[in-house]
């Protein structure tokens, strides 16, 4: 609205900041092909070959942890490590970890190294092949200071494994190399809501995304939902709320994510935390779960704006206003119709049909309502209002001027607007 543009907006409000960027449709379409249900995750190739789902999840976490340790040693950015973890999870949706008599399985360490090698090229954070192999040997041997020579057998075994598995990895992930990690979306949400300087909130949300890489959350939800879930969980943990927009929409609608999906992702991560041994020795069950079908209007992370009705209150207000306004509209319509009928009543010989009961003389319409005409004994010219319907259905005023006089006097030249005769 033009009036709102003149109102100064605080620099920390969402209206004063850049709007959220919409996700790429091509990336969403490619990402949707790699989303599965929880039931489908229980029928992966490794599980079908006899590996328990718990053991498979543990091996996946070990593979991602291997990526993180090698990435830290090579000083790679977090986005590159997240991309490598997604490649690893997608690969094991097509191939098995279990060794069979007629087919060997793929070890999660060797595929983790291959995924990281591919991610460095996709994200344009390349490292020398020798540096990558040396880091993989040191992490696998759990010796960060191990001297690795390019003539060592371990060195060539890791190098050959990475180069051989790269083609298998590309084929397994169908060459879907363009990813949108949740880190970028999370930071955009923090900036949009003016919380980028809130270190506690930022670190909590960032830790949520880091921990999600160890799980199969990227196979259950899109990256945008994961980013919104991280912000939701961090806001609940830090007691932070986000205001509704000018239209009364909550922050998750502004971000383009369903609240039910956010709560479902948070509950999934809560189950992962509860099943993971705690280093501090704290009791299990400290992670609060949220009902997926809870009321949106009472979400802890939502702050309503005064003067804006949302949810059931807004719908009830619209229904009540509609029920009250309908009789008023009908009454106003009847009044307008009555006024039109009074104006369009035909006059007999130019005399209005509304007479008083006294001896007052009838008034003649002379172009102006209620204007008295000249005396009957004087020559006058009347401008009659034509009320007859023409063939085309329109009322046409007669332009013919007739001289009506009792003594057949000659016509006068003009008649003034007040009804006085001008000779």
Coordinates of C-alpha atoms in Angstrom, one line a residue:
X1 CA 0.0 0.0 0.0
X2 CA 1.3 3.5 -0.8
X3 CA 0.6 4.8 2.7
X4 CA 2.8 2.2 4.3
X5 CA 5.8 3.3 2.3
X6 CA 5.9 6.6 4.1
X7 CA 6.0 5.0 7.6
X8 CA 9.6 4.6 8.8
X9 CA 10.4 1.0 9.6
X10 CA 13.0 0.0 12.2
X11 CA 16.2 -1.5 10.8
X12 CA 15.7 -4.7 12.7
X13 CA 12.2 -5.4 11.4
X14 CA 11.7 -7.9 8.6
X15 CA 10.1 -5.3 6.4
X16 CA 13.3 -3.3 6.3
X17 CA 15.4 -6.2 5.3
X18 CA 15.8 -8.0 2.0
X19 CA 13.0 -10.5 1.3
X20 CA 13.7 -14.2 1.4
X21 CA 14.9 -15.7 -1.8
X22 CA 12.7 -18.4 -3.3
X23 CA 14.2 -21.9 -3.7
X24 CA 15.2 -23.0 -7.2
X25 CA 12.5 -25.1 -8.8
X26 CA 15.0 -27.3 -10.6
X27 CA 16.8 -28.0 -7.4
X28 CA 13.5 -28.8 -5.6
X29 CA 12.6 -31.2 -8.4
X30 CA 16.0 -32.9 -8.3
X31 CA 15.9 -33.1 -4.5
X32 CA 12.4 -34.5 -4.4
X33 CA 13.6 -37.6 -6.2
X34 CA 15.8 -38.4 -3.2
X35 CA 13.2 -38.1 -0.5
X36 CA 11.9 -41.2 1.1
X37 CA 9.5 -42.2 3.9
X38 CA 10.6 -43.7 7.2
X39 CA 9.2 -47.1 6.0
X40 CA 11.3 -47.0 2.9
X41 CA 14.4 -46.3 5.0
X42 CA 13.9 -49.6 6.7
X43 CA 14.2 -51.4 3.3
X44 CA 17.6 -50.1 2.1
X45 CA 19.9 -52.5 0.3
X46 CA 22.0 -53.0 3.4
X47 CA 18.9 -53.9 5.5
X48 CA 17.7 -56.2 2.8
X49 CA 21.1 -58.0 2.9
X50 CA 20.7 -58.7 6.6
X51 CA 22.1 -55.6 8.3
X52 CA 19.9 -54.2 11.1
X53 CA 18.6 -50.6 10.6
X54 CA 20.3 -49.5 13.8
X55 CA 23.7 -50.8 12.7
X56 CA 23.3 -49.2 9.2
X57 CA 22.5 -45.9 10.8
X58 CA 25.6 -46.3 13.0
X59 CA 27.8 -47.0 10.0
X60 CA 26.4 -44.0 8.1
X61 CA 27.2 -41.8 11.1
X62 CA 30.8 -43.2 11.2
X63 CA 31.2 -42.5 7.5
X64 CA 30.0 -38.9 8.0
X65 CA 32.3 -38.5 11.0
X66 CA 35.2 -39.7 8.8
X67 CA 34.3 -36.9 6.4
X68 CA 34.3 -34.3 9.1
X69 CA 37.6 -35.3 10.5
X70 CA 39.3 -35.3 7.1
X71 CA 37.6 -32.0 6.2
X72 CA 38.9 -30.4 9.4
X73 CA 42.4 -31.6 8.7
X74 CA 42.2 -30.2 5.1
X75 CA 40.5 -27.0 6.4
X76 CA 37.4 -27.4 4.2
X77 CA 34.3 -25.3 4.6
X78 CA 31.2 -26.7 6.3
X79 CA 29.1 -26.6 3.1
X80 CA 31.6 -28.9 1.3
X81 CA 31.4 -31.4 4.2
X82 CA 27.6 -31.3 4.2
X83 CA 27.6 -31.9 0.4
X84 CA 29.8 -34.9 0.9
X85 CA 27.6 -36.3 3.6
X86 CA 24.5 -36.1 1.3
X87 CA 26.4 -37.9 -1.5
X88 CA 27.3 -40.7 1.0
X89 CA 23.7 -41.1 2.2
X90 CA 22.3 -41.2 -1.3
X91 CA 24.9 -43.7 -2.4
X92 CA 23.9 -46.2 0.2
X93 CA 20.3 -46.0 -0.9
X94 CA 21.5 -47.8 -4.1
X95 CA 24.3 -50.0 -2.8
X96 CA 24.9 -52.2 0.2
X97 CA 27.5 -52.3 2.9
X98 CA 27.2 -56.0 3.4
X99 CA 29.7 -58.4 1.8
X100 CA 28.0 -61.3 0.1
X101 CA 29.7 -64.4 -1.5
X102 CA 28.9 -63.3 -5.0
X103 CA 29.3 -59.5 -4.4
X104 CA 31.5 -57.5 -2.1
X105 CA 30.0 -54.6 -0.2
X106 CA 31.2 -51.0 0.0
X107 CA 32.9 -49.9 3.1
X108 CA 31.6 -46.6 4.5
X109 CA 35.2 -45.3 5.0
X110 CA 36.2 -45.7 1.4
X111 CA 32.9 -44.3 0.1
X112 CA 33.2 -41.4 2.6
X113 CA 36.6 -40.5 1.1
X114 CA 35.2 -40.7 -2.4
X115 CA 32.2 -38.5 -1.5
X116 CA 34.5 -35.9 0.0
X117 CA 36.8 -36.0 -3.1
X118 CA 33.8 -35.4 -5.3
X119 CA 32.3 -32.7 -3.1
X120 CA 35.6 -30.7 -3.2
X121 CA 35.3 -30.5 -6.9
X122 CA 31.5 -29.7 -6.9
X123 CA 31.9 -26.9 -4.4
X124 CA 35.1 -25.7 -6.0
X125 CA 37.2 -26.2 -2.9
X126 CA 39.7 -28.6 -4.5
X127 CA 42.7 -30.1 -2.7
X128 CA 45.6 -31.9 -4.1
X129 CA 45.1 -35.7 -4.4
X130 CA 48.1 -36.4 -2.3
X131 CA 46.8 -34.1 0.6
X132 CA 43.5 -35.8 0.5
X133 CA 45.0 -39.4 0.6
X134 CA 47.4 -38.5 3.4
X135 CA 44.6 -37.1 5.5
X136 CA 42.4 -40.2 4.9
X137 CA 45.3 -42.5 5.9
X138 CA 45.9 -40.5 9.1
X139 CA 42.2 -40.5 10.1
X140 CA 41.7 -44.2 9.3
X141 CA 44.8 -45.1 11.3
X142 CA 43.8 -42.7 14.1
X143 CA 47.2 -41.1 14.0
X144 CA 47.1 -37.4 13.0
X145 CA 50.9 -37.2 12.9
X146 CA 51.6 -40.4 10.9
X147 CA 54.2 -40.0 8.2
X148 CA 52.7 -41.1 4.9
X149 CA 54.9 -41.5 1.9
X150 CA 53.6 -41.7 -1.7
X151 CA 55.5 -45.0 -2.0
X152 CA 53.6 -46.5 0.9
X153 CA 51.1 -49.3 0.2
X154 CA 48.4 -47.6 2.2
X155 CA 48.8 -44.5 0.2
X156 CA 48.2 -46.3 -3.1
X157 CA 45.4 -48.4 -1.8
X158 CA 43.4 -45.3 -0.7
X159 CA 44.2 -43.5 -3.9
X160 CA 43.1 -46.4 -6.2
X161 CA 40.0 -46.9 -4.1
X162 CA 39.0 -43.2 -4.4
X163 CA 39.5 -43.1 -8.2
X164 CA 37.7 -46.4 -8.8
X165 CA 34.7 -45.5 -6.6
X166 CA 34.2 -42.1 -8.1
X167 CA 32.5 -43.4 -11.2
X168 CA 30.3 -45.7 -9.2
X169 CA 29.3 -42.8 -7.0
X170 CA 28.4 -40.6 -9.9
X171 CA 26.4 -43.4 -11.4
X172 CA 24.6 -44.1 -8.1
X173 CA 23.6 -40.5 -7.5
X174 CA 22.5 -40.1 -11.1
X175 CA 24.9 -37.2 -11.6
X176 CA 22.7 -34.9 -9.4
X177 CA 25.6 -32.7 -8.3
X178 CA 23.7 -29.5 -7.6
X179 CA 22.7 -29.3 -4.0
X180 CA 21.4 -26.5 -1.8
X181 CA 22.8 -27.2 1.8
X182 CA 20.6 -25.9 4.6
X183 CA 23.4 -23.6 6.0
X184 CA 22.7 -20.9 3.4
X185 CA 19.0 -20.9 4.0
X186 CA 19.5 -20.9 7.8
X187 CA 21.7 -17.8 7.6
X188 CA 19.1 -16.1 5.3
X189 CA 16.4 -16.7 7.9
X190 CA 18.6 -15.4 10.7
X191 CA 19.3 -12.2 8.7
X192 CA 15.7 -11.8 7.7
X193 CA 14.4 -11.9 11.3
X194 CA 17.3 -9.8 12.6
X195 CA 18.8 -12.5 14.8
X196 CA 22.1 -12.9 13.0
X197 CA 23.9 -11.2 16.0
X198 CA 22.2 -13.6 18.5
X199 CA 25.2 -15.8 19.1
X200 CA 23.4 -18.3 21.3
X201 CA 20.6 -18.8 18.8
X202 CA 22.9 -18.9 15.9
X203 CA 25.2 -21.6 17.4
X204 CA 22.2 -23.7 18.5
X205 CA 20.7 -23.7 15.1
X206 CA 24.1 -24.4 13.4
X207 CA 24.7 -27.3 15.7
X208 CA 21.3 -28.8 14.8
X209 CA 22.3 -28.7 11.1
X210 CA 25.7 -30.2 11.8
X211 CA 24.1 -33.1 13.8
X212 CA 21.5 -33.7 11.1
X213 CA 24.4 -34.6 8.7
X214 CA 25.1 -37.6 10.8
X215 CA 21.6 -38.9 10.3
X216 CA 19.4 -39.7 7.4
X217 CA 17.4 -36.5 7.8
X218 CA 18.5 -35.3 4.4
X219 CA 16.6 -38.3 2.9
X220 CA 13.4 -37.5 4.7
X221 CA 13.0 -33.7 4.3
X222 CA 14.2 -31.0 1.9
X223 CA 17.1 -28.8 2.9
X224 CA 14.8 -25.8 3.4
X225 CA 12.7 -27.8 5.9
X226 CA 15.9 -28.8 7.7
X227 CA 17.0 -25.2 8.0
X228 CA 13.6 -24.1 9.3
X229 CA 13.6 -27.0 11.8
X230 CA 17.0 -25.9 13.1
X231 CA 15.7 -22.4 13.6
X232 CA 12.6 -23.7 15.3
X233 CA 14.5 -26.0 17.7
X234 CA 17.1 -23.3 18.5
X235 CA 14.3 -20.7 19.1
X236 CA 12.6 -23.0 21.6
X237 CA 15.8 -23.7 23.3
X238 CA 16.8 -20.1 23.6
X239 CA 13.2 -18.7 24.2
X240 CA 13.3 -16.6 21.1
X241 CA 10.1 -15.6 19.2
X242 CA 9.7 -14.3 15.7
X243 CA 6.9 -11.8 14.8
X244 CA 4.2 -12.3 12.2
X245 CA 4.3 -10.4 9.0
X246 CA 2.0 -7.5 8.0
X247 CA -0.6 -10.0 6.8
X248 CA -0.7 -12.0 10.0
X249 CA 1.3 -14.9 8.6
X250 CA 3.6 -16.8 11.0
X251 CA 7.3 -17.0 10.3
X252 CA 7.2 -20.5 8.9
X253 CA 4.7 -19.5 6.3
X254 CA 6.9 -16.6 5.3
X255 CA 9.8 -19.1 5.0
X256 CA 7.6 -21.4 2.8
X257 CA 7.7 -24.4 5.2
X258 CA 4.8 -26.3 6.8
X259 CA 4.8 -26.3 10.6
X260 CA 3.9 -30.0 10.7
X261 CA 7.1 -30.9 8.7
X262 CA 9.2 -28.7 11.0
X263 CA 7.9 -30.4 14.1
X264 CA 8.3 -33.8 12.6
X265 CA 11.9 -33.2 11.7
X266 CA 12.6 -31.9 15.3
X267 CA 11.0 -35.0 16.8
X268 CA 13.2 -37.1 14.5
X269 CA 16.3 -35.4 15.8
X270 CA 15.1 -35.6 19.4
X271 CA 14.9 -39.4 19.0
X272 CA 18.4 -39.4 17.6
X273 CA 19.7 -37.4 20.6
X274 CA 17.9 -39.7 23.0
X275 CA 19.3 -42.8 21.5
X276 CA 22.9 -41.4 21.5
X277 CA 24.9 -42.0 24.6
X278 CA 25.4 -38.7 26.5
X279 CA 28.9 -37.7 27.5
X280 CA 27.7 -35.6 30.4
X281 CA 25.7 -38.5 31.9
X282 CA 22.4 -36.7 31.7
X283 CA 19.1 -38.6 31.8
X284 CA 17.3 -39.7 28.7
X285 CA 14.1 -37.8 27.8
X286 CA 15.4 -34.3 28.3
X287 CA 14.6 -33.4 24.7
X288 CA 11.1 -32.0 24.5
X289 CA 8.9 -33.4 21.7
X290 CA 6.2 -31.3 20.1
X291 CA 2.9 -32.8 18.7
X292 CA 3.0 -32.6 15.0
X293 CA -0.7 -31.6 14.8
X294 CA -0.5 -28.9 17.5
X295 CA -2.2 -25.5 17.3
X296 CA -0.2 -23.1 15.1
X297 CA -1.6 -20.1 17.0
X298 CA 0.1 -21.2 20.3
X299 CA 3.5 -22.1 18.9
X300 CA 6.2 -21.0 21.3
X301 CA 8.4 -19.5 18.6
X302 CA 5.6 -17.3 17.2
X303 CA 4.9 -13.7 18.3
X304 CA 1.6 -12.2 17.2
X305 CA 1.5 -8.6 16.0
X306 CA -1.0 -6.4 17.8
X307 CA -4.0 -5.4 15.7
X308 CA -3.6 -8.4 13.4
X309 CA -6.0 -11.3 13.9
X310 CA -4.7 -14.7 12.9
X311 CA -5.9 -18.3 12.8
X312 CA -9.4 -19.0 14.1
X313 CA -9.9 -15.5 15.4
X314 CA -9.4 -14.0 11.9
X315 CA -11.7 -16.5 10.2
X316 CA -14.4 -16.0 12.9
X317 CA -14.1 -12.3 12.4
X318 CA -14.6 -12.6 8.7
X319 CA -17.6 -14.8 9.1
X320 CA -19.3 -12.4 11.6
X321 CA -18.6 -9.4 9.6
X322 CA -20.0 -11.1 6.5
X323 CA -23.2 -12.1 8.4
X324 CA -23.7 -8.5 9.7
X325 CA -22.9 -6.7 6.5
X326 CA -25.3 -8.8 4.3
X327 CA -28.5 -7.3 5.9
X328 CA -27.0 -3.9 5.8
X329 CA -26.2 -4.2 2.1
X330 CA -29.7 -5.5 1.4
X331 CA -31.3 -2.5 3.3
X332 CA -29.1 0.0 1.5
X333 CA -30.1 -1.6 -1.8
X334 CA -33.8 -1.2 -1.0
X335 CA -33.3 2.5 0.0
X336 CA -31.5 3.2 -3.3
X337 CA -34.2 1.4 -5.3
X338 CA -36.9 3.5 -3.5
X339 CA -35.1 6.7 -4.3
X340 CA -34.8 5.7 -7.9
X341 CA -38.5 4.9 -8.1
X342 CA -39.4 8.3 -6.7
X343 CA -37.2 10.1 -9.2
X344 CA -38.6 8.2 -12.1
X345 CA -42.3 8.6 -11.3
X346 CA -44.1 10.0 -14.4
X347 CA -45.6 13.5 -14.1
X348 CA -49.1 14.3 -15.5
X349 CA -49.0 17.5 -17.7
X350 CA -45.7 18.5 -16.1
X351 CA -47.2 18.5 -12.6
X352 CA -45.7 16.3 -9.9
X353 CA -48.0 13.6 -8.6
X354 CA -47.2 14.4 -4.9
X355 CA -49.9 17.0 -3.8
X356 CA -50.5 18.3 -0.4
X357 CA -53.9 18.3 1.2
X358 CA -54.0 22.1 1.4
X359 CA -54.8 24.8 -1.2
X360 CA -51.2 25.1 -2.3
X361 CA -50.7 25.4 -6.0
X362 CA -49.0 22.4 -7.7
X363 CA -45.4 22.9 -8.7
X364 CA -44.2 22.4 -12.2
X365 CA -40.8 20.8 -13.0
X366 CA -39.0 23.3 -15.1
X367 CA -35.6 21.6 -15.3
X368 CA -35.1 22.1 -11.6
X369 CA -37.0 20.1 -8.9
X370 CA -39.4 22.1 -6.9
X371 CA -39.0 25.3 -9.0
X372 CA -42.4 27.1 -9.3
X373 CA -43.5 27.8 -12.9
X374 CA -45.0 31.1 -14.2
X375 CA -48.6 32.0 -13.6
X376 CA -51.1 30.3 -15.9
X377 CA -52.3 33.7 -17.3
X378 CA -48.8 34.5 -18.6
X379 CA -47.2 33.1 -21.7
X380 CA -44.7 30.5 -20.7
X381 CA -42.6 27.8 -22.2
X382 CA -42.4 24.4 -20.6
X383 CA -39.6 21.9 -20.9
X384 CA -41.4 18.6 -20.5
X385 CA -39.7 15.5 -19.1
X386 CA -40.3 12.6 -21.5
X387 CA -41.1 9.5 -19.5
X388 CA -42.3 7.4 -22.4
X389 CA -40.1 4.4 -23.4
X390 CA -38.5 4.7 -26.8
X391 CA -38.0 1.7 -28.9
X392 CA -34.4 1.4 -27.6
X393 CA -35.6 1.4 -24.0
X394 CA -34.1 4.8 -23.0
X395 CA -35.9 7.9 -21.6
X396 CA -35.4 10.9 -23.9
X397 CA -36.1 14.4 -22.8
X398 CA -38.2 16.3 -25.4
X399 CA -36.4 19.4 -26.8
X400 CA -39.5 20.7 -28.3
X401 CA -40.8 23.9 -26.7
X402 CA -44.5 24.6 -26.9
X403 CA -46.2 27.9 -26.2
X404 CA -49.3 27.4 -24.2
X405 CA -51.4 30.4 -23.7
X406 CA -55.1 31.0 -23.3
X407 CA -55.3 34.1 -25.6
X408 CA -53.0 32.8 -28.4
X409 CA -50.3 35.3 -27.7
X410 CA -47.2 35.2 -29.8
X411 CA -44.3 33.0 -28.3
X412 CA -41.8 34.7 -26.1
X413 CA -38.1 34.6 -26.7
X414 CA -36.7 33.0 -23.6
X415 CA -37.6 31.7 -20.2
X416 CA -35.1 32.1 -17.3
X417 CA -34.0 29.3 -15.0
X418 CA -36.1 30.7 -12.2
X419 CA -39.3 30.4 -14.2
X420 CA -39.6 34.2 -14.9
X421 CA -40.6 35.2 -18.4
X422 CA -38.2 37.4 -20.2
X423 CA -39.7 39.4 -23.1

